[in-house]
Amino acid sequence: MPSPYLTARLRSVGHALRGLGILLQSQQNARIHAAASILVVAAGAVFRISPAEWALIVTAILCVWVAEAINTAIEFLVDLASPELHPLAGKAKDVAAGAVLAAAVGAAVIGGLVFGPHLVGMMLES
């Protein structure tokens, strides 16, 4: 029989996984991030990027996912706290969305820095 501590930890993981499911089900942008993540990981495998490049790519992907999850949580909380339109509620949502945009732009820059030389090398070989 698992200890109460282990049971509580497993329950916490279950809640977190349910949260990721809610994120994917409720947010179209999260599904776009999922598709982009799969494509980027596939490109990394095709180009056989180095461990250091993988570290940059994984960090960029995780930053976008974390920003999207926090943005979604903020949107849910704002909708709960202020179901009617309010300028501050809109500002909170806009700032959270801006964080996702910043993470996505940063990830795109990292992707360009990592994959750019590989793409140039591939074009020069053909």
Coordinates of C-alpha atoms in Angstrom, one line a residue:
M1 CA 0.0 0.0 0.0
P2 CA 1.5 3.4 -1.0
S3 CA 2.3 5.9 1.7
P4 CA 0.0 8.9 2.2
Y5 CA 2.9 11.1 0.9
L6 CA 3.2 9.1 -2.3
T7 CA -0.6 9.0 -2.8
A8 CA -0.7 12.8 -2.4
R9 CA 2.1 13.3 -5.0
L10 CA 0.4 11.0 -7.5
R11 CA -2.8 12.9 -7.0
S12 CA -0.9 16.1 -7.6
V13 CA 0.5 14.7 -10.9
G14 CA -3.0 13.7 -11.9
H15 CA -4.3 17.3 -11.3
A16 CA -1.4 18.7 -13.4
L17 CA -2.1 16.3 -16.2
R18 CA -5.7 17.2 -16.1
G19 CA -4.7 20.8 -16.3
L20 CA -2.6 20.1 -19.4
G21 CA -5.6 18.4 -20.9
I22 CA -7.8 21.4 -20.2
L23 CA -5.1 23.6 -21.8
L24 CA -5.1 21.5 -25.0
Q25 CA -8.9 21.1 -25.2
S26 CA -9.8 24.8 -24.5
Q27 CA -7.0 26.7 -26.2
Q28 CA -6.6 26.7 -30.0
N29 CA -3.2 28.3 -29.6
A30 CA -2.0 25.5 -27.4
R31 CA -2.9 23.0 -30.1
I32 CA -0.9 25.2 -32.6
H33 CA 2.0 25.1 -30.1
A34 CA 1.7 21.3 -29.9
A35 CA 1.9 21.0 -33.7
A36 CA 4.9 23.4 -33.8
S37 CA 6.6 21.5 -31.0
I38 CA 6.3 18.2 -32.8
L39 CA 7.6 19.8 -36.1
V40 CA 10.6 21.3 -34.3
V41 CA 11.5 18.1 -32.5
A42 CA 11.2 16.2 -35.8
A43 CA 13.4 18.8 -37.5
G44 CA 15.9 18.4 -34.7
A45 CA 16.0 14.7 -35.3
V46 CA 16.4 15.1 -39.0
F47 CA 19.2 17.6 -38.7
R48 CA 20.8 15.6 -35.9
I49 CA 21.3 18.8 -33.8
S50 CA 23.9 18.7 -31.0
P51 CA 23.0 18.3 -27.3
A52 CA 23.6 22.0 -26.8
E53 CA 21.2 22.8 -29.6
W54 CA 18.7 20.4 -28.1
A55 CA 19.0 22.2 -24.8
L56 CA 18.2 25.5 -26.5
I57 CA 15.3 24.1 -28.4
V58 CA 13.7 22.3 -25.4
T59 CA 14.1 25.4 -23.3
A60 CA 12.4 27.5 -26.0
I61 CA 9.6 25.0 -26.4
L62 CA 9.0 24.8 -22.6
C63 CA 9.1 28.6 -22.3
V64 CA 6.2 28.9 -24.8
W65 CA 4.2 26.1 -23.1
V66 CA 4.7 27.6 -19.6
A67 CA 3.7 31.1 -20.9
E68 CA 0.6 29.6 -22.6
A69 CA -0.4 27.7 -19.5
I70 CA 0.0 30.8 -17.2
N71 CA -1.9 32.9 -19.8
T72 CA -4.7 30.5 -19.8
A73 CA -4.9 30.3 -16.0
I74 CA -4.9 34.1 -15.9
E75 CA -7.7 34.2 -18.4
F76 CA -9.8 31.7 -16.4
L77 CA -9.3 33.6 -13.2
V78 CA -10.0 37.0 -14.8
D79 CA -13.2 35.6 -16.3
L80 CA -14.2 34.3 -12.8
A81 CA -13.4 37.5 -11.0
S82 CA -14.8 39.9 -13.6
P83 CA -17.4 38.2 -15.8
E84 CA -18.4 41.6 -17.1
L85 CA -16.0 43.7 -19.2
H86 CA -13.7 45.8 -17.1
P87 CA -10.6 47.8 -18.4
L88 CA -8.3 46.2 -15.8
A89 CA -9.5 42.7 -16.7
G90 CA -8.7 43.4 -20.3
K91 CA -5.3 44.8 -19.4
A92 CA -4.5 41.6 -17.3
K93 CA -5.5 39.4 -20.3
D94 CA -3.5 41.5 -22.7
V95 CA -0.3 41.5 -20.6
A96 CA -0.6 37.7 -20.2
A97 CA -1.1 37.3 -24.0
G98 CA 1.9 39.6 -24.5
A99 CA 4.0 37.2 -22.4
V100 CA 3.1 34.3 -24.7
L101 CA 3.9 36.4 -27.8
A102 CA 7.3 37.3 -26.3
A103 CA 8.0 33.7 -25.6
A104 CA 7.0 32.6 -29.1
V105 CA 9.1 35.3 -30.7
G106 CA 12.0 34.3 -28.6
A107 CA 11.5 30.6 -29.5
A108 CA 11.4 31.6 -33.2
V109 CA 14.7 33.5 -32.8
I110 CA 16.3 30.5 -31.1
G111 CA 14.9 28.2 -33.8
G112 CA 16.4 30.4 -36.5
L113 CA 19.8 30.4 -34.7
V114 CA 19.8 26.7 -34.3
F115 CA 18.3 25.6 -37.6
G116 CA 19.5 28.4 -39.8
P117 CA 23.1 27.0 -40.2
H118 CA 21.7 23.5 -40.8
L119 CA 19.4 24.8 -43.5
V120 CA 22.2 26.8 -45.2
G121 CA 24.5 23.8 -45.1
M122 CA 21.8 21.7 -46.6
M123 CA 21.2 24.2 -49.4
L124 CA 24.9 24.5 -50.1
E125 CA 25.2 20.7 -50.4
S126 CA 22.5 20.5 -53.1

